[in-house]
Coordinates of N, CA, C and O in Angstrom, one line a residue:
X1 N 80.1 -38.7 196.4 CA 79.7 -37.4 196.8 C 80.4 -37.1 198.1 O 80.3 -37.9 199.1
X2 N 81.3 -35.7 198.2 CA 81.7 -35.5 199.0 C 80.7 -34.9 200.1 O 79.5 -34.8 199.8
X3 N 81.3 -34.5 201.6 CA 80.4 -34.0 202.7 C 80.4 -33.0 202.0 O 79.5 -33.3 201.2
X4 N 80.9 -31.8 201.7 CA 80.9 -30.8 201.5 C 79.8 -30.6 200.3 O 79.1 -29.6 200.4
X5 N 79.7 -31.5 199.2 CA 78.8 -31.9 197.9 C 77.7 -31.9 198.6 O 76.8 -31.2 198.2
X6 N 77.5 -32.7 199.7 CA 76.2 -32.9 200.4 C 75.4 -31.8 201.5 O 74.2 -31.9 201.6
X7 N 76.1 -30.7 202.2 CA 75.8 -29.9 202.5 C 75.6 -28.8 201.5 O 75.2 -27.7 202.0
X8 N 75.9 -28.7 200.1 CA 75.9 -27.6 199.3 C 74.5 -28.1 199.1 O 73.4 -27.5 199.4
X9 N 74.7 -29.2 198.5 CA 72.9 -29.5 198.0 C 72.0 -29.5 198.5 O 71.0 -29.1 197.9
X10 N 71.8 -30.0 200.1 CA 70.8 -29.6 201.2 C 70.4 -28.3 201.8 O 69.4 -27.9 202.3
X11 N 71.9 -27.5 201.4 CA 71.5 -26.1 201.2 C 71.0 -25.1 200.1 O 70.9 -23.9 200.2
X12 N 70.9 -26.1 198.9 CA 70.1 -25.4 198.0 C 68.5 -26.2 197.6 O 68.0 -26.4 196.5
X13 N 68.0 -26.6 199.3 CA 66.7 -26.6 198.7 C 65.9 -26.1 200.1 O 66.4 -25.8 201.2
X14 N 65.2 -26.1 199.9 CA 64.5 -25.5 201.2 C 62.8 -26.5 201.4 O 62.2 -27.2 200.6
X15 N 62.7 -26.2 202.3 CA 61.4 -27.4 203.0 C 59.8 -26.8 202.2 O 59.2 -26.1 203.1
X16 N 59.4 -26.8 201.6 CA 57.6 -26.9 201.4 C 56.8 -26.7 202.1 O 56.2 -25.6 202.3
X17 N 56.9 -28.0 202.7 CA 55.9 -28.6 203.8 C 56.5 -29.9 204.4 O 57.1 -30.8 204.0
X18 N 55.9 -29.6 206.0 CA 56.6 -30.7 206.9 C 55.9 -31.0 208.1 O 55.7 -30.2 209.0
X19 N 55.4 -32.3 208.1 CA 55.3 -32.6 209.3 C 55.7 -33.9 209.7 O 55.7 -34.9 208.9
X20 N 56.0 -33.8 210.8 CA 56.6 -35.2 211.6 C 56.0 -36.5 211.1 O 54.9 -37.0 211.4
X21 N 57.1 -36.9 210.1 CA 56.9 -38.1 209.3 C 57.1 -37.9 207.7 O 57.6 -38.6 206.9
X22 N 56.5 -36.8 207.7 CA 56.8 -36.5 205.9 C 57.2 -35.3 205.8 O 56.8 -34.5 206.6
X23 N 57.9 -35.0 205.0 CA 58.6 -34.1 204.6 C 58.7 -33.6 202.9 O 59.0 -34.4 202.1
X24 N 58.5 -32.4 202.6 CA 58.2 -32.0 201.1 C 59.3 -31.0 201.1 O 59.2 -30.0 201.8
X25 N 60.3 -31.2 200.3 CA 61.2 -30.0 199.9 C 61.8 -29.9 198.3 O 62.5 -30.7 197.8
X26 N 61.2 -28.7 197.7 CA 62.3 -28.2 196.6 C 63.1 -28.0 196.6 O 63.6 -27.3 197.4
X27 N 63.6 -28.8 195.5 CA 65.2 -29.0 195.0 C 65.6 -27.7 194.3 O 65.1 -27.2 193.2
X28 N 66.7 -27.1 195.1 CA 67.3 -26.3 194.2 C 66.8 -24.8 194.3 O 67.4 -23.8 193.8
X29 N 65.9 -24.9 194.9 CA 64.7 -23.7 195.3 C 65.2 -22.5 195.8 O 64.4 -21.7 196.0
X30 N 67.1 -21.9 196.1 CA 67.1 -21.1 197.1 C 68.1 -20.6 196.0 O 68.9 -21.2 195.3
X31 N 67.6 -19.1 196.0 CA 68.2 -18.0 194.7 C 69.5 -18.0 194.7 O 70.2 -17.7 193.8
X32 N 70.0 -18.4 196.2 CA 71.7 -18.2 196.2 C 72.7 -19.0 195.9 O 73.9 -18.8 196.0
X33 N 71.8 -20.6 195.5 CA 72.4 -21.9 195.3 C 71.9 -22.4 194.0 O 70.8 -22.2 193.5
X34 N 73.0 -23.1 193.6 CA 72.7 -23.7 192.1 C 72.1 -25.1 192.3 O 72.7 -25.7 193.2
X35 N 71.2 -25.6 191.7 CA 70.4 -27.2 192.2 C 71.8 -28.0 191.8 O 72.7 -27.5 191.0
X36 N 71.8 -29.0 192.3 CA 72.9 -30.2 191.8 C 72.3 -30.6 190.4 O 71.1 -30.5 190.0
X37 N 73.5 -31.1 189.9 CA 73.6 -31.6 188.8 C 72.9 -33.5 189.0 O 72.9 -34.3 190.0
X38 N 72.6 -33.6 187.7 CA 72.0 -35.1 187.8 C 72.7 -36.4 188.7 O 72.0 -37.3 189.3
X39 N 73.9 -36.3 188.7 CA 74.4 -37.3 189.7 C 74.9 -37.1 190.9 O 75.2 -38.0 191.8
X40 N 74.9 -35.9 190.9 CA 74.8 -35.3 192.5 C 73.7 -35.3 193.5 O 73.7 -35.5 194.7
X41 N 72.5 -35.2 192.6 CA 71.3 -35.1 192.9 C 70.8 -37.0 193.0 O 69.9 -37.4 193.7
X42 N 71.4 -37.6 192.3 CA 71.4 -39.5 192.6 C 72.2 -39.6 193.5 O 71.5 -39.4 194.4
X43 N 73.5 -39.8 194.1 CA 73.9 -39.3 195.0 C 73.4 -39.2 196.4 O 73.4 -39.8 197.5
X44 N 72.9 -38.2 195.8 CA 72.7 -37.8 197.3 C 71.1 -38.6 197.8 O 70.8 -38.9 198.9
X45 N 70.6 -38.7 197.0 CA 69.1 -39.7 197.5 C 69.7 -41.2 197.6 O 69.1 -41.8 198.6
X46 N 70.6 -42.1 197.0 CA 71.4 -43.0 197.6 C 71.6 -43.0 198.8 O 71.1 -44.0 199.4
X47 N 72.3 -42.0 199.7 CA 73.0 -42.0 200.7 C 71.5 -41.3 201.8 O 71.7 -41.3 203.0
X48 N 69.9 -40.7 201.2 CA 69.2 -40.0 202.1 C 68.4 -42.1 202.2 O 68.2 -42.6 203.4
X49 N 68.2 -42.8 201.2 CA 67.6 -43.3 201.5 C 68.3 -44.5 201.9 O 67.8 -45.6 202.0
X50 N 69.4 -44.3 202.1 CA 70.6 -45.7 203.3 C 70.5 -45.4 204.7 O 71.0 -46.0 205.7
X51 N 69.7 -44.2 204.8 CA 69.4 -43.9 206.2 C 68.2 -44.3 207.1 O 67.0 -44.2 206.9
X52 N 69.0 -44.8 208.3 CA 68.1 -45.6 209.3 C 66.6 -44.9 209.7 O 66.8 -44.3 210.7
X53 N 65.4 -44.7 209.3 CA 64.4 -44.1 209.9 C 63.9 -43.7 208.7 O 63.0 -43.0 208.8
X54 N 64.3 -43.8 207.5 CA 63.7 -43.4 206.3 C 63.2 -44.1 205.2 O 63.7 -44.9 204.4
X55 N 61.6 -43.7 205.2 CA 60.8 -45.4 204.7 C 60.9 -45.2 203.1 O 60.9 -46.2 202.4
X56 N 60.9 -44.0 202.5 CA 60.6 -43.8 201.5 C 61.1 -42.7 200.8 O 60.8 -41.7 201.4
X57 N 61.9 -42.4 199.6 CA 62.0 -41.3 199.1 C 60.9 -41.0 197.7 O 60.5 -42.0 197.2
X58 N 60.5 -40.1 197.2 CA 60.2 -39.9 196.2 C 60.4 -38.8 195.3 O 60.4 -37.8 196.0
X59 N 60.6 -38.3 193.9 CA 61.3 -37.1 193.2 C 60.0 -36.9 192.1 O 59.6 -37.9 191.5
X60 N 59.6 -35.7 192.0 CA 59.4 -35.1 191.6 C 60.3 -34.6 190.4 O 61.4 -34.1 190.7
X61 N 60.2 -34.6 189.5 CA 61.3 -33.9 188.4 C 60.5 -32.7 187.9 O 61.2 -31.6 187.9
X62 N 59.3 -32.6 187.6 CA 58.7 -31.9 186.7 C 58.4 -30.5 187.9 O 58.5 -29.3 187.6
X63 N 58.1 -30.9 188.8 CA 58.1 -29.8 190.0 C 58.7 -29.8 191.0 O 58.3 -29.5 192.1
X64 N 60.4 -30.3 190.6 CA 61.5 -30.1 191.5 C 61.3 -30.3 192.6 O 61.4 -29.4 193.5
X65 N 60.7 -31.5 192.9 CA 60.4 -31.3 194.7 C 61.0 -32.8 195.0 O 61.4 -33.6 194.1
X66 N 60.9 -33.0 196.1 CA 61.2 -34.4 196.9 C 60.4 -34.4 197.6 O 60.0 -33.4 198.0
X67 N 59.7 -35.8 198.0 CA 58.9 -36.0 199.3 C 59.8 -37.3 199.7 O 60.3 -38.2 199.0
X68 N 60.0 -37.0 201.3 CA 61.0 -38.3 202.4 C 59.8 -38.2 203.2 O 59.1 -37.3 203.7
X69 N 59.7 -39.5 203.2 CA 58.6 -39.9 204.5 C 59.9 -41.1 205.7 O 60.6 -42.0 205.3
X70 N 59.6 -40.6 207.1 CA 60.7 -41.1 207.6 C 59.8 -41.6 209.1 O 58.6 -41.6 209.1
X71 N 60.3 -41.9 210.0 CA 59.7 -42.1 211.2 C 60.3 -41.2 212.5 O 61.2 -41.4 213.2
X72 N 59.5 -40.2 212.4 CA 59.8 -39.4 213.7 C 60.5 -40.0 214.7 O 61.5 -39.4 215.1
X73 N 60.0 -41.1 215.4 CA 60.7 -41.7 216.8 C 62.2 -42.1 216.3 O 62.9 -42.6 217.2
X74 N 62.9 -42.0 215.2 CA 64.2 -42.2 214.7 C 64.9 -41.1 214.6 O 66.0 -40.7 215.2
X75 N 63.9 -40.5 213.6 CA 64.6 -39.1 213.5 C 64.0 -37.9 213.7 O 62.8 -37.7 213.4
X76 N 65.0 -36.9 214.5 CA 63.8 -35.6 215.2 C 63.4 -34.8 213.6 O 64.0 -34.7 212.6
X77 N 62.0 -34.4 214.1 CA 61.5 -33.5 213.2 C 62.5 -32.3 213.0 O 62.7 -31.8 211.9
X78 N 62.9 -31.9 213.9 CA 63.4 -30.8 213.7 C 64.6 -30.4 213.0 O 65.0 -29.3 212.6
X79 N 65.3 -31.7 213.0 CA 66.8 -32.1 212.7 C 67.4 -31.4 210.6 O 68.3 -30.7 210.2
X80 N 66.2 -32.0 210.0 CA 65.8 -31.9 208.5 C 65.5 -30.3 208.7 O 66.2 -29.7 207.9
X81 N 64.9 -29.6 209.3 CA 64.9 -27.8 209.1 C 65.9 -27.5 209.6 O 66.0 -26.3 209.3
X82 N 67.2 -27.9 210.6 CA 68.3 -27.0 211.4 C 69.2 -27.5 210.0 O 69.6 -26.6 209.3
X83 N 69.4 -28.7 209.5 CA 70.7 -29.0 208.4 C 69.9 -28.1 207.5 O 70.7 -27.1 207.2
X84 N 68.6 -27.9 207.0 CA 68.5 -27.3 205.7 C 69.1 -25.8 205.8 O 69.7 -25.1 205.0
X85 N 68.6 -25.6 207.5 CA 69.0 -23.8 207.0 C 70.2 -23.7 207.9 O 70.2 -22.7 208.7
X86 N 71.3 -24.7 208.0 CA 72.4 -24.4 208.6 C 72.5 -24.0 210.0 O 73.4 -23.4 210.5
X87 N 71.6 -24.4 210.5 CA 71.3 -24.4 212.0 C 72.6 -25.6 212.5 O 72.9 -26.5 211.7
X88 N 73.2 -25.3 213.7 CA 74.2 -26.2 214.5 C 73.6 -26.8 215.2 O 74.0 -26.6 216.3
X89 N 72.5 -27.6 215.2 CA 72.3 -28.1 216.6 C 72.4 -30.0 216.9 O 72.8 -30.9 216.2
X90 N 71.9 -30.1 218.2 CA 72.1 -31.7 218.7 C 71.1 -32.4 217.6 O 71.2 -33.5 217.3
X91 N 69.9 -31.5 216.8 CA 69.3 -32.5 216.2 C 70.0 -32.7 214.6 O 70.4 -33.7 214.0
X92 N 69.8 -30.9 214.0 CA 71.0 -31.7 213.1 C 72.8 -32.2 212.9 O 73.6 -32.3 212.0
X93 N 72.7 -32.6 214.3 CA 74.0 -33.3 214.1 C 74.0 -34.1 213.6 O 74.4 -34.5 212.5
X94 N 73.5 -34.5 214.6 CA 72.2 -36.4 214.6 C 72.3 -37.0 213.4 O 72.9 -38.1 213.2
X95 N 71.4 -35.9 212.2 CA 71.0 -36.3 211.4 C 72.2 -36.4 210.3 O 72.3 -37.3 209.5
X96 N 73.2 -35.3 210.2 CA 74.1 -35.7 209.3 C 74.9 -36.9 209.7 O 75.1 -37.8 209.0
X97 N 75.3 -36.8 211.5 CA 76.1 -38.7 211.2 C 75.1 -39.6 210.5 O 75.5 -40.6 209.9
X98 N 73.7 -39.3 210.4 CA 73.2 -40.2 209.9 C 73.0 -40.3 208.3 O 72.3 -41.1 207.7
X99 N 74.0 -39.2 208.0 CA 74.5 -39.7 206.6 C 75.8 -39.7 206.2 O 76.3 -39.7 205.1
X100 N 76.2 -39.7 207.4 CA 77.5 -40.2 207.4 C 78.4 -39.4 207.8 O 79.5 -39.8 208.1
X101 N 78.1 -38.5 207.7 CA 78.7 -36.6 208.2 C 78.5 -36.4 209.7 O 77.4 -36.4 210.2
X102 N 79.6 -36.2 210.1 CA 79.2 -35.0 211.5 C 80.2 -33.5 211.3 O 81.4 -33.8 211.1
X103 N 80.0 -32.5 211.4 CA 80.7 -31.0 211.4 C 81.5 -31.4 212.5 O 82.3 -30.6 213.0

């Protein structure tokens, strides 16, 4: 998966529900983006759960969702809403080197 693979797909889902520690987002959820395809979508949960502060992933299929449960003191809360909606900032910088990406 390229960087570019991985910010398309982070940008086609948007957050549920969130609080510091767990995190609920649908996949594919945003009318202007196409969901990833099946191994894009493996992929990229490979590379969310090789990351440092992240205890758990879980998928949903039947109701397109993800739940990431991570540890706040690792990673900022806020970090996971600035990459989803393309926000630039110090936290989701953070968080893309922390998948390996920085812009």
């Amino acid at each position: 998966m390229t960087d570019e693979e991985l910010l398309a797909g982070l940008a086609a889902c948007r957050i549920a529900h969130h609080i510091p520690g767990r995190l609920r987002v649908k996949l594919g959820a945003t009318s202007s983006q196409v969901m990833p395809g099946l191994a894009e979508a493996a992929a990229l949960l490979v590379r969310l759960r090789a990351i440092q502060g992240v205890k758990a992933v879980t998928v949903n299929k039947l109701a397109r969702s993800s739940t990431v449960e991570y540890d706040p003191a690792i990673l900022a809360p806020e970090g996971w809403e600035d990459v989803m909606q393309g926000r630039q900032t110090g936290a989701a910088e953070e968080l893309l080197a922390r998948f390996g990406k920085t812009r």
